[in-house]
Coordinates of C-alpha atoms and ligand atoms in Angstrom, one line a residue:
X1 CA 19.8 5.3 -11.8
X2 CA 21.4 7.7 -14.0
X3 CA 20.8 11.1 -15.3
X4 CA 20.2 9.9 -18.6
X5 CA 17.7 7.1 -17.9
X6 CA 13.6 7.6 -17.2
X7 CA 11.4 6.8 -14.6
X8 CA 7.5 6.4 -15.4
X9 CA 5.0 6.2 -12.2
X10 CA 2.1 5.2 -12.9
X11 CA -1.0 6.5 -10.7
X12 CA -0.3 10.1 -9.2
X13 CA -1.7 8.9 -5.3
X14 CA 0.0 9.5 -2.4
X15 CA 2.4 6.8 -2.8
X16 CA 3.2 8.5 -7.4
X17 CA 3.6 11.4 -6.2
X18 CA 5.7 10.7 -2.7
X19 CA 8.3 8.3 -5.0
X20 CA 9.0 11.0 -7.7
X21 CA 9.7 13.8 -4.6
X22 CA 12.1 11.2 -2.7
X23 CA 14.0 10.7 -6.1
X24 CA 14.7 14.0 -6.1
X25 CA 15.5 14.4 -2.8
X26 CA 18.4 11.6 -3.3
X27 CA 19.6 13.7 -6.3
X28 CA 18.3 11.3 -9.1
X29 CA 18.9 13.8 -12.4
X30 CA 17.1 11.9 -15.2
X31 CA 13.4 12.1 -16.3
X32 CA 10.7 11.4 -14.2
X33 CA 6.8 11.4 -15.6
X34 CA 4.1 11.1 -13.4
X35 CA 0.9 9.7 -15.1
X36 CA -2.4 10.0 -13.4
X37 CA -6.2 9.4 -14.6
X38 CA -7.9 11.7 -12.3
X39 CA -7.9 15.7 -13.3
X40 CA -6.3 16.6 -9.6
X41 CA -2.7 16.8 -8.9
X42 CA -1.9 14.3 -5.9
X43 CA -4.1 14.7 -3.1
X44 CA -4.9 13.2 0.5
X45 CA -8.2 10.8 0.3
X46 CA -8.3 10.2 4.3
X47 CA -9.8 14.1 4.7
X48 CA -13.1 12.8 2.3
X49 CA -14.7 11.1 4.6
X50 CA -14.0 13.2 7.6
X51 CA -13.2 17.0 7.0
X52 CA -13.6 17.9 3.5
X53 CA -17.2 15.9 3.8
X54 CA -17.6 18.2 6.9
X55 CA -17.4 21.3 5.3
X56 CA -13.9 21.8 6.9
X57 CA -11.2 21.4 4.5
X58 CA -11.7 22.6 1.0
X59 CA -10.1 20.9 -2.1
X60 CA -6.9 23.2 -2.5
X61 CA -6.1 22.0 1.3
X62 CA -6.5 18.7 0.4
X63 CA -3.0 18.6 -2.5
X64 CA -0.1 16.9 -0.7
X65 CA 1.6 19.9 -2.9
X66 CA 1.3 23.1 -4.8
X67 CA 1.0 22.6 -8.2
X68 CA 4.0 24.6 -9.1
X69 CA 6.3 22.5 -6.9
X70 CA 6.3 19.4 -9.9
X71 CA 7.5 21.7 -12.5
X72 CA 9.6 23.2 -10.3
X73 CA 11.3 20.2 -9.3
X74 CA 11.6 18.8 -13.1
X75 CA 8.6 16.1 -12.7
X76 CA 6.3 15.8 -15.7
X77 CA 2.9 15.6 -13.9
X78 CA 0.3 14.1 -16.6
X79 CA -3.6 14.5 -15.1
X80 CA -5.9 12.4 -17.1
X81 CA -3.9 10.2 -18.5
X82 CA -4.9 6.6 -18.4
X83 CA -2.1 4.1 -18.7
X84 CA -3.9 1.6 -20.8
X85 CA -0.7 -1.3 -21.1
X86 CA 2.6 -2.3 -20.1
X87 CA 5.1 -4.1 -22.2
X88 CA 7.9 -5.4 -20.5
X89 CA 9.4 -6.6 -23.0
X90 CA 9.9 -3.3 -24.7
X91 CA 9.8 -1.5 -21.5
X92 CA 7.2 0.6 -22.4
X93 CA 3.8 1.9 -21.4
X94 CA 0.9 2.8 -23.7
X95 CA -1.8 5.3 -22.9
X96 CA -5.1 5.3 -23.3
X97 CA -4.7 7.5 -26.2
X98 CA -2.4 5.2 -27.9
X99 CA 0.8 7.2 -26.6
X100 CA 3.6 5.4 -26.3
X101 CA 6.4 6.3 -23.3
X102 CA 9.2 4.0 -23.1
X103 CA 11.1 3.8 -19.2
X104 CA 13.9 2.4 -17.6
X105 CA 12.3 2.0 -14.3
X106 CA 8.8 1.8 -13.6
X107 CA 6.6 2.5 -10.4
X108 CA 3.5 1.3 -10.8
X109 CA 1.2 3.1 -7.7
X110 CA -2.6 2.6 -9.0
X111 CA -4.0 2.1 -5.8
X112 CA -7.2 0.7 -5.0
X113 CA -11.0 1.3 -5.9
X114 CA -14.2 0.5 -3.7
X115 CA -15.1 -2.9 -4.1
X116 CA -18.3 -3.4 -7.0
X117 CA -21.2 -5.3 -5.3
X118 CA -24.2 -6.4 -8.0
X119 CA -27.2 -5.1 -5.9
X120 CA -30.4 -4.7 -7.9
X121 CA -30.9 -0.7 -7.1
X122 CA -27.0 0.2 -7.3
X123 CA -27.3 2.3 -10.4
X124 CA -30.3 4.4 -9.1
X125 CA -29.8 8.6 -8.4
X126 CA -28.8 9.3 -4.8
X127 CA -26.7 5.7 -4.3
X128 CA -22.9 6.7 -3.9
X129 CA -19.3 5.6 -3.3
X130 CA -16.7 7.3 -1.7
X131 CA -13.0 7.0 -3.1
X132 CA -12.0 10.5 -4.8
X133 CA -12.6 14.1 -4.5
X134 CA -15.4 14.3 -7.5
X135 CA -17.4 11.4 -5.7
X136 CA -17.0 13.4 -2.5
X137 CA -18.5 16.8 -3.8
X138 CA -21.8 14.3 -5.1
X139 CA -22.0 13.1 -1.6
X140 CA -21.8 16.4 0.0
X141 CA -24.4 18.3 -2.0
X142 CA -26.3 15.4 -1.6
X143 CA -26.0 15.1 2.6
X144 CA -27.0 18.2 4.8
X145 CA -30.2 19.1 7.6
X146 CA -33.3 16.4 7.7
X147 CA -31.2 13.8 4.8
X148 CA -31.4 10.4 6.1
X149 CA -28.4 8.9 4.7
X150 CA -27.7 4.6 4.7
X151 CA -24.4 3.3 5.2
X152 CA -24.3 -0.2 3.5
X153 CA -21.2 -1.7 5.4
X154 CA -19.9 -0.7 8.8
X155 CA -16.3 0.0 8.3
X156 CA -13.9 2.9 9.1
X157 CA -15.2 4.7 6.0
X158 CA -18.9 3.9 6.9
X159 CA -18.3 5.3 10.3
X160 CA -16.4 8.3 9.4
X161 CA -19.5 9.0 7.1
X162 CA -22.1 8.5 9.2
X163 CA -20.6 10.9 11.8
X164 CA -20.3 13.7 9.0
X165 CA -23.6 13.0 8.3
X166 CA -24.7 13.9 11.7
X167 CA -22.5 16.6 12.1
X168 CA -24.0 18.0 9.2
X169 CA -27.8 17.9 10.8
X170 CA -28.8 14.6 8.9
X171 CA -29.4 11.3 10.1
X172 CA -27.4 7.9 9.8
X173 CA -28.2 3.9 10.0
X174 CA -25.0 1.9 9.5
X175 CA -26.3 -1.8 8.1
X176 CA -23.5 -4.1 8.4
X177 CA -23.9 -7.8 7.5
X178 CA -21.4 -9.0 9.8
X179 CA -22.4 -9.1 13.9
X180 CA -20.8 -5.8 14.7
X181 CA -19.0 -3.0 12.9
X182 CA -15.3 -3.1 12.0
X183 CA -15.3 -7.0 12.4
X184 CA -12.0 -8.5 10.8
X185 CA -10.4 -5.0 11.6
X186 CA -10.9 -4.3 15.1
X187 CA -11.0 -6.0 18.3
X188 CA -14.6 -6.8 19.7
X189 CA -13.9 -3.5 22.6
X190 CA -13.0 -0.9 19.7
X191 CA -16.1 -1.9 17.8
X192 CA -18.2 -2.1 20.9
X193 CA -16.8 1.1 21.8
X194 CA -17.1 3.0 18.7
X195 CA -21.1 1.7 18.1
X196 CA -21.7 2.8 21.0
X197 CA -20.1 6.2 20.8
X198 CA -22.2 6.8 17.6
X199 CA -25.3 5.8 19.0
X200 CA -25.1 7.9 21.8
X201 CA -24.4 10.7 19.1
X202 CA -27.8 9.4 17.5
X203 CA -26.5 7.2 14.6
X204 CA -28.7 3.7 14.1
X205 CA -27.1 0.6 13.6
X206 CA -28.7 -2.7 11.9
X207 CA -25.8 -5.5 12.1
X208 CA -26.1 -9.3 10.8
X209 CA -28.5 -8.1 8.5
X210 CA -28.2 -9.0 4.6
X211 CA -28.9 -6.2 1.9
X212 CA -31.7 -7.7 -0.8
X213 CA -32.2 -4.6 -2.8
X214 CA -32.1 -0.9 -3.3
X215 CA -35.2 0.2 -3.6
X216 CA -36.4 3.4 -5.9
X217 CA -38.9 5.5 -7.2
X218 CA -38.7 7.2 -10.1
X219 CA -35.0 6.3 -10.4
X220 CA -34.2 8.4 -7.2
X221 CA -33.2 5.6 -4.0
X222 CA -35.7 5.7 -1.3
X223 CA -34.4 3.1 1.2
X224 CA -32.3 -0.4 1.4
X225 CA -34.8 -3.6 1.4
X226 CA -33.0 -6.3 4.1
X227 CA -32.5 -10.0 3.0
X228 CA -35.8 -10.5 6.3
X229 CA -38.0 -7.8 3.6
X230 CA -37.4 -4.9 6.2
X231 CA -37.6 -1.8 4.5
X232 CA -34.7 0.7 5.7
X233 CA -36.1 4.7 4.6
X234 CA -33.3 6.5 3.4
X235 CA -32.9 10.0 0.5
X236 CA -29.4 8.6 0.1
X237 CA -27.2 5.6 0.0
X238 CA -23.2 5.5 0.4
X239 CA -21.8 1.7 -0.2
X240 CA -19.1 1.4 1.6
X241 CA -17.7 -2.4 1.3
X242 CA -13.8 -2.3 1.4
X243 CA -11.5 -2.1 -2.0
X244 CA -10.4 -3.6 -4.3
X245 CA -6.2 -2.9 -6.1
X246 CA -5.7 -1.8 -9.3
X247 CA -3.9 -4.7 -10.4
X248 CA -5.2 -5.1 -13.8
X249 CA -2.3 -3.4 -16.2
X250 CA 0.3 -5.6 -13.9
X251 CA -1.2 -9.0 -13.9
X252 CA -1.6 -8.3 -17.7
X253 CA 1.5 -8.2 -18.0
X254 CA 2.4 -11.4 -16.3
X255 CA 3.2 -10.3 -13.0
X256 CA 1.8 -11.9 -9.7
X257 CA -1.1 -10.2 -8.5
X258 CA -4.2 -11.6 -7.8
X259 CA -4.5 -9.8 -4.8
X260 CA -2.0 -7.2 -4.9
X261 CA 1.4 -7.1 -6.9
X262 CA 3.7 -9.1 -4.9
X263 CA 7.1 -6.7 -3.5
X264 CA 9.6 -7.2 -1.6
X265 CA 11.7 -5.6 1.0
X266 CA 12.5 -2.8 -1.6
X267 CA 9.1 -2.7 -3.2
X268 CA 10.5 -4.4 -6.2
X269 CA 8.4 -7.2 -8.4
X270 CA 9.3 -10.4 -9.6
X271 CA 11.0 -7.7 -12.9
X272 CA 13.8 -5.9 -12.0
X273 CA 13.1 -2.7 -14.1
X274 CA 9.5 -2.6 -12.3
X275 CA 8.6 -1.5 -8.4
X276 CA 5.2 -1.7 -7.2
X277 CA 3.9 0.8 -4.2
X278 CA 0.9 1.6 -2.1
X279 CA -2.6 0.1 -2.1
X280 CA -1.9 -2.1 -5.0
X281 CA 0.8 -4.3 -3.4
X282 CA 1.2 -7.1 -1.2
X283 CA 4.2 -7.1 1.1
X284 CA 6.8 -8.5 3.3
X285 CA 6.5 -7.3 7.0
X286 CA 9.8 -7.5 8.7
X287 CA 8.1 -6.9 12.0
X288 CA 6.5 -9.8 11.5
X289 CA 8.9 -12.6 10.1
X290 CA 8.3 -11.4 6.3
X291 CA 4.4 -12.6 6.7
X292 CA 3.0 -11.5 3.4
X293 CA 0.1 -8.9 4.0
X294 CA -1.6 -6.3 2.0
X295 CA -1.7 -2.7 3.7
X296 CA -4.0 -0.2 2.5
X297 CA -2.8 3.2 4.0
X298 CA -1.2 5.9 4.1
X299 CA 1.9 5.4 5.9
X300 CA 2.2 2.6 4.0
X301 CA 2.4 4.5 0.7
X302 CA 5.3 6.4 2.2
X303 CA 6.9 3.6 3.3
X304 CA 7.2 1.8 0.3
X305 CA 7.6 5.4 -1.8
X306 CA 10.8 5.2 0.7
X307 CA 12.0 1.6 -0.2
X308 CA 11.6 1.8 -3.9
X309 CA 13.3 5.4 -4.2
X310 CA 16.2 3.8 -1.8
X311 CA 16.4 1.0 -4.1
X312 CA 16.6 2.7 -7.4
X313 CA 19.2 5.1 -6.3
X314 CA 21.4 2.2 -4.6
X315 CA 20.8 3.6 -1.6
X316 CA 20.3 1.4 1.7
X317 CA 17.2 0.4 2.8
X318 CA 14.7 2.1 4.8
X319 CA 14.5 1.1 8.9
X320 CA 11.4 -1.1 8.7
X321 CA 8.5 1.4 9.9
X322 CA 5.8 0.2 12.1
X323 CA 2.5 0.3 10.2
X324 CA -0.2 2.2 10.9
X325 CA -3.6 4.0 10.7
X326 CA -5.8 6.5 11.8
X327 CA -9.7 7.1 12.3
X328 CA -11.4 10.2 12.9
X329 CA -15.2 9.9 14.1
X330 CA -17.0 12.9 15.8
X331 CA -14.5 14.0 18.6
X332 CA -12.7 10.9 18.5
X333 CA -9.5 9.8 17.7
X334 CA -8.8 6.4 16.8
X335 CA -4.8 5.3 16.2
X336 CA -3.7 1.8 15.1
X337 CA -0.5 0.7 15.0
X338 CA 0.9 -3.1 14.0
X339 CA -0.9 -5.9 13.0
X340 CA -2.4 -8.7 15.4
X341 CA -1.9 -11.7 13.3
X342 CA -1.4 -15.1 15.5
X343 CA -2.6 -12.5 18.6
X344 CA -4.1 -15.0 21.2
X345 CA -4.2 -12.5 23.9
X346 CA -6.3 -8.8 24.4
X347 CA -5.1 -6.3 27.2
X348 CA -7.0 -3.0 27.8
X349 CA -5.1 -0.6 29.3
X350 CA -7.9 2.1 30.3
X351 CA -11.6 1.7 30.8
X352 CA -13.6 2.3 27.4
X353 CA -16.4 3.4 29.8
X354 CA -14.5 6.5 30.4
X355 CA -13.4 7.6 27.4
X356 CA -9.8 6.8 26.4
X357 CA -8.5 3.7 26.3
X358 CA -6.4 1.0 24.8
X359 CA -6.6 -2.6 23.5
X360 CA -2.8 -4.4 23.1
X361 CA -3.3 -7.7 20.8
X362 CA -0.5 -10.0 22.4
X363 CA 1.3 -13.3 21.6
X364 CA 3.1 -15.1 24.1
X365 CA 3.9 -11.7 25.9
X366 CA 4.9 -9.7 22.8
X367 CA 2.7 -6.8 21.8
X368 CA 1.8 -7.3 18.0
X369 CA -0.5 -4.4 17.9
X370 CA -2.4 -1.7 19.8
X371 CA -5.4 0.2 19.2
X372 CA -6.2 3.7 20.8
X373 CA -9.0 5.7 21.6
X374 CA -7.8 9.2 22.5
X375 CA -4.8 7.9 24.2
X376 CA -1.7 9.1 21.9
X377 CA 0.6 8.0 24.9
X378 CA -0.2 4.5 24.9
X379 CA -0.1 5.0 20.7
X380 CA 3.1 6.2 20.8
X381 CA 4.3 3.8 23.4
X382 CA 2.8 0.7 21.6
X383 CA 4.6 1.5 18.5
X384 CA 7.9 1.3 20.3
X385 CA 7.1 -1.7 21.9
X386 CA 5.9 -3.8 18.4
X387 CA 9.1 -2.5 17.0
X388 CA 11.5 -3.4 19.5
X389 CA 9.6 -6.5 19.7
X390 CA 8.8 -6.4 23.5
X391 CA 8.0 -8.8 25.8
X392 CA 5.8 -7.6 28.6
X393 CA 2.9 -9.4 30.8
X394 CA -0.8 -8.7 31.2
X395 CA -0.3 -6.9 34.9
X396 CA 2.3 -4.4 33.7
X397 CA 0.1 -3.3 31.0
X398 CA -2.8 -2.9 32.9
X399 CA -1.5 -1.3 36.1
X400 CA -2.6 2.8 35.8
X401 CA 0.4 2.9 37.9
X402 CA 3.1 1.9 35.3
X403 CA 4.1 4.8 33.0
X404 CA 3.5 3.0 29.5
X405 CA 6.2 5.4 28.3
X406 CA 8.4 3.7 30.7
X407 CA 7.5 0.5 29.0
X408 CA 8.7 1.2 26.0
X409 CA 12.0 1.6 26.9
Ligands
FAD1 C1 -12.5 8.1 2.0 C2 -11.2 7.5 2.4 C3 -10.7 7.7 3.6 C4 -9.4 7.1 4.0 N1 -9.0 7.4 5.3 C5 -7.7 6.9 5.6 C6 -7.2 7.2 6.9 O1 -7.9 7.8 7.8 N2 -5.9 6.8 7.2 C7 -5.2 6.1 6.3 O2 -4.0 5.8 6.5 N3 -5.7 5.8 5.0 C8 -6.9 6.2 4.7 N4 -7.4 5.9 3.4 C9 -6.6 5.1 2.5 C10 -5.5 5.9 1.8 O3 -6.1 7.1 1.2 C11 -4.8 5.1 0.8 O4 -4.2 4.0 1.5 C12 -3.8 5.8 0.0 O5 -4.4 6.8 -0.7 C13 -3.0 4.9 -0.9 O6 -2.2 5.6 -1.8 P1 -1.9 5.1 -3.2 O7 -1.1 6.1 -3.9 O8 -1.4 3.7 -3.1 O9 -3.3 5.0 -4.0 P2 -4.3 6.2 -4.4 O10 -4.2 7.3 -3.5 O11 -5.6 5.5 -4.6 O12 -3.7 6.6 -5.8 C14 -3.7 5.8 -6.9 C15 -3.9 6.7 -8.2 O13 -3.6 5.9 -9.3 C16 -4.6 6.3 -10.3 N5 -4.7 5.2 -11.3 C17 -5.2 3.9 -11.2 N6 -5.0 3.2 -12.3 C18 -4.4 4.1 -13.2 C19 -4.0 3.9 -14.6 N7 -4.1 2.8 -15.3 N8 -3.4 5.0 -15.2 C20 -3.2 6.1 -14.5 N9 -3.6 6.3 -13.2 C21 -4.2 5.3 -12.6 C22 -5.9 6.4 -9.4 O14 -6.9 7.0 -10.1 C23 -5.3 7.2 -8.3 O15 -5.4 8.6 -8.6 C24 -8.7 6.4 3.1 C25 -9.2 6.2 1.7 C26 -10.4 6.8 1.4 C27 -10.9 6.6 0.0

């Protein structure tokens, strides 16, 4: 890229407003606009569910930075600005208010929103979602002593939630259609683990249980009617069902997408003049023979913020990072790293009876991922081991005796 040519982001995340900071860290000298359709400047959404909702982190605390630091550093940050279409063929956006901005490279980072389910009752006062900071200050002046809060879906938001809730002085029930929480992305131990953790911190759980109906009165929620007519109390609902990307403006305009813009290595689509980064992509995985696989976190959006800076600036390409993830609940911290894919084999390392332990997803010896509870050593260690592609058996992981540091190496 030149000094003389523009680059337009599109959605002012974590993953916007990382890629406009790494251009200028590699020196790029032309324009850079940031467009965004919330009235914040970038900020962290993992803190919503947990601290902020806790009372713990205010809004200021939550910007990844100051304000001053985009002017400062020559990048045009544009709050409520919706970026209505793409032309490719002009290489130009259009705004919601008809404004026309023309590019030579374009990032598109939109992200993701929660996942819409048509349940008679959704609309009513006191049902929310959680996915930005205005939906977080509803919930939170909403949540507080003796407010029995419902949790429709038992996934890491819904359990981050319901432990707020609780630390707040209110009550929670999780109601999870599947068998048990986190199914499809945990291992049967960390979900066993973690119900059982918030039960015995007094949060109720109904799993394999449909929802019919929100029920109200007087347009206010008062509970969640089951598919089996069970009526579940509640003063407010949080729907918490997984996300959707924000893949509308690309597929639009002819790109592949139907479940996340499709990248590559650099981040770059199927159009040269147009990288695609965060929640709204689907990617190669190196670390896993280029399996395509759509991650929806943070390290992720500074991955690919990474890879698609490199790539404009002709730089060479990021080291392939490990993915990863983390989960804050009560006291405990949850750390996830890899993905377990064709896993065929589970190793704990630790005995979830006593607190910390981990769970290594294996394949023919080789560690494909590792989830932790409280145990940042085996974390750390498992990260090395999925990225240097181990190969380790069952007894070395499991023996208390073996340094898992020492495994690593
Ligand atoms: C409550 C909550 C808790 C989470 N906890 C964790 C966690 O513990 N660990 C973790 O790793 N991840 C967590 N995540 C996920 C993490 O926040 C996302 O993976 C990350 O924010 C993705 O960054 P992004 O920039 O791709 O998308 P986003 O941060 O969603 O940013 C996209 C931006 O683009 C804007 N946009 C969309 N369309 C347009 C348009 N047409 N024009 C202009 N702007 C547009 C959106 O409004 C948004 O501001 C959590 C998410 C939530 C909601």
């Amino acid at each position: 890229m030149n000094a003389n040519e523009r680059v337009i982001i599109v959605g002012a995340g974590h993953a916007g407003a990382t890629v406009a900071m790494q251009l200028r860290k590699m020196d790029f000298a032309g324009d850079i606009i940031l467009l965004g359709d919330e009235r914040f400047s970038p900020y962290q959404r993992p803190p919503l569910s947990k601290a902020y909702l806790a009372g713990e982190e205010d809004a200021e605390s939550l910007k990844l930075w100051p304000d001053e630091i985009y002017e400062s550093k020559g990048i045009m940050l544009v709050q409520s600005a919706t970026v209505a279409a793409l032309d490719r063929a002009g290489k130009y956006v259009r705004l919601a208010d008809k404004t026309e901005v023309s590019y030579d490279c374009l990032v598109i980072a939109t992200g993701s929103r929660p996942r819409e389910i048509a349940l008679p009752g959704i609309h009513l006062a006191g049902v929310h979602r959680l996915h930005t900071i205005e939906d977080a200050d509803g919930l939170k002046a909403a949540i507080g002593p003796g407010k029995r809060v419902a949790l429709v879906g038992g996934g890491y938001i819904g359990l981050e939630v319901a432990a707020s809730v609780v630390g707040l002085g209110g009550s929670a029930v999780v109601i999870e259609q599947q068998d048990r929480v986190l199914a499809g992305v945990a291992s049967v131990p960390l979900s066993d683990y973690l119900r059982r953790a918030h039960e015995d911190r007094g949060v109720e759980f109904l799993t394999g249980v449909q929802v019919a109906r929100i029920e109200g009165s007087k347009g206010r929620v008062t509970g969640i009617r089951l598919g089996d007519d069970r009526l579940v109390p509640c003063d407010v609902a949080v729907v918490c069902v997984g996300v959707v990307p924000n893949t509308g403006l690309a597929v639009a305009a002819g790109l592949d997408g139907a479940n996340g813009i499709v990248v590559d290595h650099d981040a770059r689509t199927a159009d040269p003049a147009i990288f695609a980064i965060g929640d709204v992509t689907c990617r190669p995985m190196p670390l896993y023979d280029d399996r395509m696989f759509c991650l929806r976190s943070v390290p992720n959006a500074l991955e690919q913020a990474k890879q698609a800076a490199a790539a404009m600036m002709g730089k060479p390409r990021p080291k392939p990072e490990v993915p990863w993830f983390w989960s804050h609940q009560f006291d405990l911290k949850v750390q996830i790293a890899g993905v377990p894919f064709d896993a065929d084999d589970l190793v704990l390392r630790g005995d979830p009876a006593a607190g910390a332990f981990s769970a290594f997803h294996m394949k023919d010896g080789r560690v494909l991922a590792v989830e932790t509870v409280d145990a940042p050593l085996e974390f750390a260690a498992g990260k090395q081991m999925i990225l240097r592609k181990s190969v380790l058996s069952r007894e070395q992981l499991v023996d208390p005796r073996v340094e898992v540091t020492a495994l690593a190496v």
